[in-house]
mmCIF file with all atom_site columns, C-alpha atoms in Angstrom:
data_model
loop_
_atom_site.group_PDB
_atom_site.id
_atom_site.type_symbol
_atom_site.label_atom_id
_atom_site.label_alt_id
_atom_site.label_comp_id
_atom_site.label_asym_id
_atom_site.label_entity_id
_atom_site.label_seq_id
_atom_site.pdbx_PDB_ins_code
_atom_site.Cartn_x
_atom_site.Cartn_y
_atom_site.Cartn_z
_atom_site.occupancy
_atom_site.B_iso_or_equiv
_atom_site.pdbx_formal_charge
_atom_site.auth_seq_id
_atom_site.auth_comp_id
_atom_site.auth_asym_id
_atom_site.auth_atom_id
_atom_site.pdbx_PDB_model_num
ATOM 1  C CA . MET A 1 1  ? 62.470 25.038  -30.979 1.00 71.00 ? 191 MET A CA 1
ATOM 2  C CA . PRO A 1 2  ? 62.599 28.744  -29.930 1.00 75.00 ? 192 PRO A CA 1
ATOM 3  C CA . ARG A 1 3  ? 63.295 29.726  -33.535 1.00 85.00 ? 193 ARG A CA 1
ATOM 4  C CA . ILE A 1 4  ? 60.361 27.704  -34.742 1.00 89.00 ? 194 ILE A CA 1
ATOM 5  C CA . ALA A 1 5  ? 58.127 29.400  -32.080 1.00 89.00 ? 195 ALA A CA 1
ATOM 6  C CA . GLU A 1 6  ? 59.333 32.853  -33.132 1.00 89.00 ? 196 GLU A CA 1
ATOM 7  C CA . ALA A 1 7  ? 58.789 31.993  -36.815 1.00 90.00 ? 197 ALA A CA 1
ATOM 8  C CA . CYS A 1 8  ? 55.199 31.348  -35.785 1.00 92.00 ? 198 CYS A CA 1
ATOM 9  C CA . GLY A 1 9  ? 54.970 34.682  -33.993 1.00 92.00 ? 199 GLY A CA 1
ATOM 10 C CA . ILE A 1 10 ? 55.305 33.468  -30.391 1.00 94.00 ? 200 ILE A CA 1
ATOM 11 C CA . LYS A 1 11 ? 58.093 33.795  -27.895 1.00 94.00 ? 201 LYS A CA 1
ATOM 12 C CA . GLY A 1 12 ? 60.415 30.820  -27.591 1.00 95.00 ? 202 GLY A CA 1
ATOM 13 C CA . ILE A 1 13 ? 62.737 30.057  -24.621 1.00 96.00 ? 203 ILE A CA 1
ATOM 14 C CA . ARG A 1 14 ? 65.229 27.200  -24.456 1.00 96.00 ? 204 ARG A CA 1
ATOM 15 C CA . VAL A 1 15 ? 66.338 25.812  -21.089 1.00 97.00 ? 205 VAL A CA 1
ATOM 16 C CA . GLU A 1 16 ? 69.517 23.696  -20.993 1.00 95.00 ? 206 GLU A CA 1
ATOM 17 C CA . SER A 1 17 ? 70.153 23.283  -17.262 1.00 92.00 ? 207 SER A CA 1
ATOM 18 C CA . ALA A 1 18 ? 68.047 22.960  -14.132 1.00 89.00 ? 208 ALA A CA 1
ATOM 19 C CA . SER A 1 19 ? 69.372 26.304  -12.850 1.00 95.00 ? 209 SER A CA 1
ATOM 20 C CA . GLU A 1 20 ? 67.649 28.080  -15.779 1.00 96.00 ? 210 GLU A CA 1
ATOM 21 C CA . VAL A 1 21 ? 64.180 26.669  -15.129 1.00 96.00 ? 211 VAL A CA 1
ATOM 22 C CA . ASP A 1 22 ? 62.865 29.219  -12.634 1.00 97.00 ? 212 ASP A CA 1
ATOM 23 C CA . GLU A 1 23 ? 63.931 32.243  -14.617 1.00 97.00 ? 213 GLU A CA 1
ATOM 24 C CA . ALA A 1 24 ? 62.543 30.776  -17.850 1.00 97.00 ? 214 ALA A CA 1
ATOM 25 C CA . LEU A 1 25 ? 59.154 30.090  -16.264 1.00 97.00 ? 215 LEU A CA 1
ATOM 26 C CA . GLN A 1 26 ? 58.999 33.516  -14.668 1.00 98.00 ? 216 GLN A CA 1
ATOM 27 C CA . THR A 1 27 ? 59.734 35.037  -18.080 1.00 97.00 ? 217 THR A CA 1
ATOM 28 C CA . ALA A 1 28 ? 57.121 32.866  -19.751 1.00 97.00 ? 218 ALA A CA 1
ATOM 29 C CA . PHE A 1 29 ? 54.401 33.668  -17.211 1.00 97.00 ? 219 PHE A CA 1
ATOM 30 C CA . ALA A 1 30 ? 55.216 37.392  -17.342 1.00 97.00 ? 220 ALA A CA 1
ATOM 31 C CA . THR A 1 31 ? 54.824 37.394  -21.167 1.00 96.00 ? 221 THR A CA 1
ATOM 32 C CA . ASP A 1 32 ? 51.479 38.351  -22.754 1.00 94.00 ? 222 ASP A CA 1
ATOM 33 C CA . GLY A 1 33 ? 50.408 35.673  -25.103 1.00 94.00 ? 223 GLY A CA 1
ATOM 34 C CA . PRO A 1 34 ? 51.641 32.153  -25.792 1.00 96.00 ? 224 PRO A CA 1
ATOM 35 C CA . VAL A 1 35 ? 55.262 31.057  -24.990 1.00 96.00 ? 225 VAL A CA 1
ATOM 36 C CA . LEU A 1 36 ? 56.994 27.861  -25.950 1.00 95.00 ? 226 LEU A CA 1
ATOM 37 C CA . VAL A 1 37 ? 59.437 26.653  -23.241 1.00 96.00 ? 227 VAL A CA 1
ATOM 38 C CA . ASP A 1 38 ? 61.806 24.026  -24.672 1.00 95.00 ? 228 ASP A CA 1
ATOM 39 C CA . VAL A 1 39 ? 63.480 22.158  -21.759 1.00 94.00 ? 229 VAL A CA 1
ATOM 40 C CA . VAL A 1 40 ? 66.361 19.866  -22.637 1.00 93.00 ? 230 VAL A CA 1
ATOM 41 C CA . VAL A 1 41 ? 66.380 16.593  -20.583 1.00 88.00 ? 231 VAL A CA 1
ATOM 42 C CA . ALA A 1 42 ? 68.509 13.465  -20.746 1.00 82.00 ? 232 ALA A CA 1
ATOM 43 C CA . SER A 1 43 ? 67.172 11.005  -23.280 1.00 79.00 ? 233 SER A CA 1
ATOM 44 C CA . GLU A 1 44 ? 66.876 8.421   -20.550 1.00 80.00 ? 234 GLU A CA 1
ATOM 45 C CA . GLU A 1 45 ? 64.767 10.731  -18.356 1.00 81.00 ? 235 GLU A CA 1
ATOM 46 C CA . LEU A 1 46 ? 61.468 9.081   -17.562 1.00 82.00 ? 236 LEU A CA 1
ATOM 47 C CA . ALA A 1 47 ? 58.185 11.152  -17.718 1.00 80.00 ? 237 ALA A CA 1
ATOM 48 C CA . MET A 1 48 ? 56.308 9.801   -14.700 1.00 80.00 ? 238 MET A CA 1
ATOM 49 C CA . PRO A 1 49 ? 52.493 9.882   -14.959 1.00 84.00 ? 239 PRO A CA 1
ATOM 50 C CA . PRO A 1 50 ? 50.564 11.091  -11.789 1.00 89.00 ? 240 PRO A CA 1
ATOM 51 C CA . GLN A 1 51 ? 49.469 7.501   -11.200 1.00 92.00 ? 241 GLN A CA 1
ATOM 52 C CA . ILE A 1 52 ? 51.207 4.395   -12.396 1.00 90.00 ? 242 ILE A CA 1
ATOM 53 C CA . LYS A 1 53 ? 48.904 1.697   -13.759 1.00 93.00 ? 243 LYS A CA 1
ATOM 54 C CA . LEU A 1 54 ? 49.705 -2.041  -13.638 1.00 95.00 ? 244 LEU A CA 1
ATOM 55 C CA . GLU A 1 55 ? 49.913 -2.260  -17.469 1.00 94.00 ? 245 GLU A CA 1
ATOM 56 C CA . GLN A 1 56 ? 52.481 0.548   -17.505 1.00 92.00 ? 246 GLN A CA 1
ATOM 57 C CA . ALA A 1 57 ? 54.632 -1.104  -14.880 1.00 91.00 ? 247 ALA A CA 1
ATOM 58 C CA . LYS A 1 58 ? 54.296 -4.433  -16.727 1.00 95.00 ? 248 LYS A CA 1
ATOM 59 C CA . GLY A 1 59 ? 55.351 -2.846  -20.051 1.00 93.00 ? 249 GLY A CA 1
ATOM 60 C CA . PHE A 1 60 ? 58.331 -1.118  -18.453 1.00 91.00 ? 250 PHE A CA 1
ATOM 61 C CA . SER A 1 61 ? 59.477 -4.310  -16.754 1.00 92.00 ? 251 SER A CA 1
ATOM 62 C CA . LEU A 1 62 ? 59.227 -6.200  -20.077 1.00 95.00 ? 252 LEU A CA 1
ATOM 63 C CA . TYR A 1 63 ? 61.306 -3.541  -21.804 1.00 92.00 ? 253 TYR A CA 1
ATOM 64 C CA . MET A 1 64 ? 64.007 -3.739  -19.197 1.00 92.00 ? 254 MET A CA 1
ATOM 65 C CA . LEU A 1 65 ? 64.080 -7.532  -19.307 1.00 94.00 ? 255 LEU A CA 1
ATOM 66 C CA . ARG A 1 66 ? 64.262 -7.603  -23.094 1.00 95.00 ? 256 ARG A CA 1
ATOM 67 C CA . ALA A 1 67 ? 67.038 -5.009  -23.044 1.00 93.00 ? 257 ALA A CA 1
ATOM 68 C CA . ILE A 1 68 ? 69.060 -7.139  -20.659 1.00 94.00 ? 258 ILE A CA 1
ATOM 69 C CA . ILE A 1 69 ? 68.444 -10.341 -22.594 1.00 95.00 ? 259 ILE A CA 1
ATOM 70 C CA . SER A 1 70 ? 69.390 -8.748  -25.919 1.00 95.00 ? 260 SER A CA 1
ATOM 71 C CA . GLY A 1 71 ? 72.766 -7.422  -24.512 1.00 95.00 ? 261 GLY A CA 1
ATOM 72 C CA . ARG A 1 72 ? 71.653 -3.871  -23.932 1.00 93.00 ? 262 ARG A CA 1
ATOM 73 C CA . GLY A 1 73 ? 72.099 -3.928  -20.159 1.00 91.00 ? 263 GLY A CA 1
ATOM 74 C CA . ASP A 1 74 ? 74.032 -0.703  -20.414 1.00 92.00 ? 264 ASP A CA 1
ATOM 75 C CA . GLU A 1 75 ? 70.752 1.027   -21.375 1.00 89.00 ? 265 GLU A CA 1
ATOM 76 C CA . VAL A 1 76 ? 69.126 -0.284  -18.212 1.00 89.00 ? 266 VAL A CA 1
ATOM 77 C CA . ILE A 1 77 ? 72.104 0.973   -16.115 1.00 90.00 ? 267 ILE A CA 1
ATOM 78 C CA . GLU A 1 78 ? 71.906 4.435   -17.739 1.00 88.00 ? 268 GLU A CA 1
ATOM 79 C CA . LEU A 1 79 ? 68.166 4.530   -17.110 1.00 88.00 ? 269 LEU A CA 1
ATOM 80 C CA . ALA A 1 80 ? 68.780 3.720   -13.406 1.00 87.00 ? 270 ALA A CA 1
ATOM 81 C CA . LYS A 1 81 ? 71.560 6.273   -13.076 1.00 87.00 ? 271 LYS A CA 1
ATOM 82 C CA . THR A 1 82 ? 69.499 9.040   -14.692 1.00 85.00 ? 272 THR A CA 1
ATOM 83 C CA . ASN A 1 83 ? 66.263 8.392   -12.810 1.00 84.00 ? 273 ASN A CA 1
ATOM 84 C CA . TRP A 1 84 ? 66.912 6.709   -9.504  1.00 80.00 ? 274 TRP A CA 1
ATOM 85 C CA . LEU A 1 85 ? 70.630 7.098   -8.507  1.00 74.00 ? 275 LEU A CA 1
ATOM 86 C CA . ARG A 1 86 ? 70.818 10.910  -8.262  1.00 64.00 ? 276 ARG A CA 1
#
Protein backbone atom coordinates (compact mmCIF):
# COMPACT_ATOMS: atom_id res chain seq x y z
CA MET A 1 0.00 0.00 0.00
CA PRO A 2 2.74 2.57 0.70
CA ARG A 3 3.90 2.29 -2.92
CA ILE A 4 0.37 2.92 -4.16
CA ALA A 5 0.12 5.96 -1.86
CA GLU A 6 3.46 7.28 -3.08
CA ALA A 7 2.40 6.73 -6.70
CA CYS A 8 -0.56 9.00 -5.92
CA GLY A 9 1.75 11.63 -4.47
CA ILE A 10 1.17 11.04 -0.76
CA LYS A 11 3.35 9.50 1.94
CA GLY A 12 2.80 5.82 2.72
CA ILE A 13 3.87 4.00 5.88
CA ARG A 14 3.56 0.24 6.48
CA VAL A 15 3.34 -1.11 10.03
CA GLU A 16 3.96 -4.83 10.55
CA SER A 17 4.19 -5.09 14.34
CA ALA A 18 2.58 -3.44 17.34
CA SER A 19 5.92 -1.98 18.40
CA GLU A 20 6.01 0.14 15.21
CA VAL A 21 2.58 1.77 15.63
CA ASP A 22 3.58 4.73 17.84
CA GLU A 23 6.48 5.76 15.63
CA ALA A 24 4.39 5.40 12.46
CA LEU A 25 1.59 7.55 13.88
CA GLN A 26 4.03 10.20 15.12
CA THR A 27 5.56 10.34 11.64
CA ALA A 28 2.12 10.51 10.03
CA PHE A 29 0.90 13.36 12.25
CA ALA A 30 4.17 15.27 11.79
CA THR A 31 3.85 15.10 8.00
CA ASP A 32 2.23 17.97 6.12
CA GLY A 33 -0.53 16.63 3.91
CA PRO A 34 -2.24 13.25 3.70
CA VAL A 35 -0.57 10.03 4.83
CA LEU A 36 -1.68 6.43 4.33
CA VAL A 37 -0.80 4.19 7.30
CA ASP A 38 -1.10 0.53 6.29
CA VAL A 39 -1.29 -1.60 9.46
CA VAL A 40 -0.98 -5.37 9.06
CA VAL A 41 -3.28 -7.35 11.37
CA ALA A 42 -4.14 -11.03 11.70
CA SER A 43 -6.84 -12.09 9.25
CA GLU A 44 -8.94 -13.28 12.21
CA GLU A 45 -8.67 -9.92 14.01
CA LEU A 46 -12.12 -8.51 14.74
CA ALA A 47 -12.81 -4.82 14.16
CA MET A 48 -15.06 -3.99 17.08
CA PRO A 49 -17.64 -1.23 16.63
CA PRO A 50 -18.03 1.33 19.44
CA GLN A 51 -21.39 -0.21 20.33
CA ILE A 52 -22.44 -3.76 19.47
CA LYS A 53 -26.03 -4.08 18.28
CA LEU A 54 -28.18 -7.16 18.78
CA GLU A 55 -28.26 -7.92 15.03
CA GLN A 56 -24.45 -7.88 14.89
CA ALA A 57 -24.15 -10.28 17.83
CA LYS A 58 -26.80 -12.53 16.28
CA GLY A 59 -25.00 -12.59 12.91
CA PHE A 60 -21.65 -13.34 14.53
CA SER A 61 -23.16 -16.14 16.61
CA LEU A 62 -24.75 -17.67 13.50
CA TYR A 63 -21.41 -17.51 11.68
CA MET A 64 -19.67 -19.35 14.52
CA LEU A 65 -22.41 -21.98 14.75
CA ARG A 66 -22.36 -22.58 10.98
CA ALA A 67 -18.57 -22.83 11.00
CA ILE A 68 -18.65 -25.50 13.71
CA ILE A 69 -21.47 -27.46 12.04
CA SER A 70 -19.68 -27.44 8.68
CA GLY A 71 -16.45 -28.79 10.19
CA ARG A 72 -14.57 -25.50 10.36
CA GLY A 73 -14.27 -25.43 14.14
CA ASP A 74 -10.58 -24.64 13.72
CA GLU A 75 -11.62 -21.19 12.39
CA VAL A 76 -13.60 -20.56 15.57
CA ILE A 77 -10.64 -21.62 17.71
CA GLU A 78 -8.27 -19.33 15.77
CA LEU A 79 -10.75 -16.48 16.10
CA ALA A 80 -10.90 -17.01 19.87
CA LYS A 81 -7.11 -17.24 20.19
CA THR A 82 -6.57 -14.08 18.17
CA ASN A 83 -9.20 -11.94 19.87
CA TRP A 84 -9.90 -13.19 23.37
CA LEU A 85 -7.10 -15.45 24.58
CA ARG A 86 -4.19 -13.00 24.47
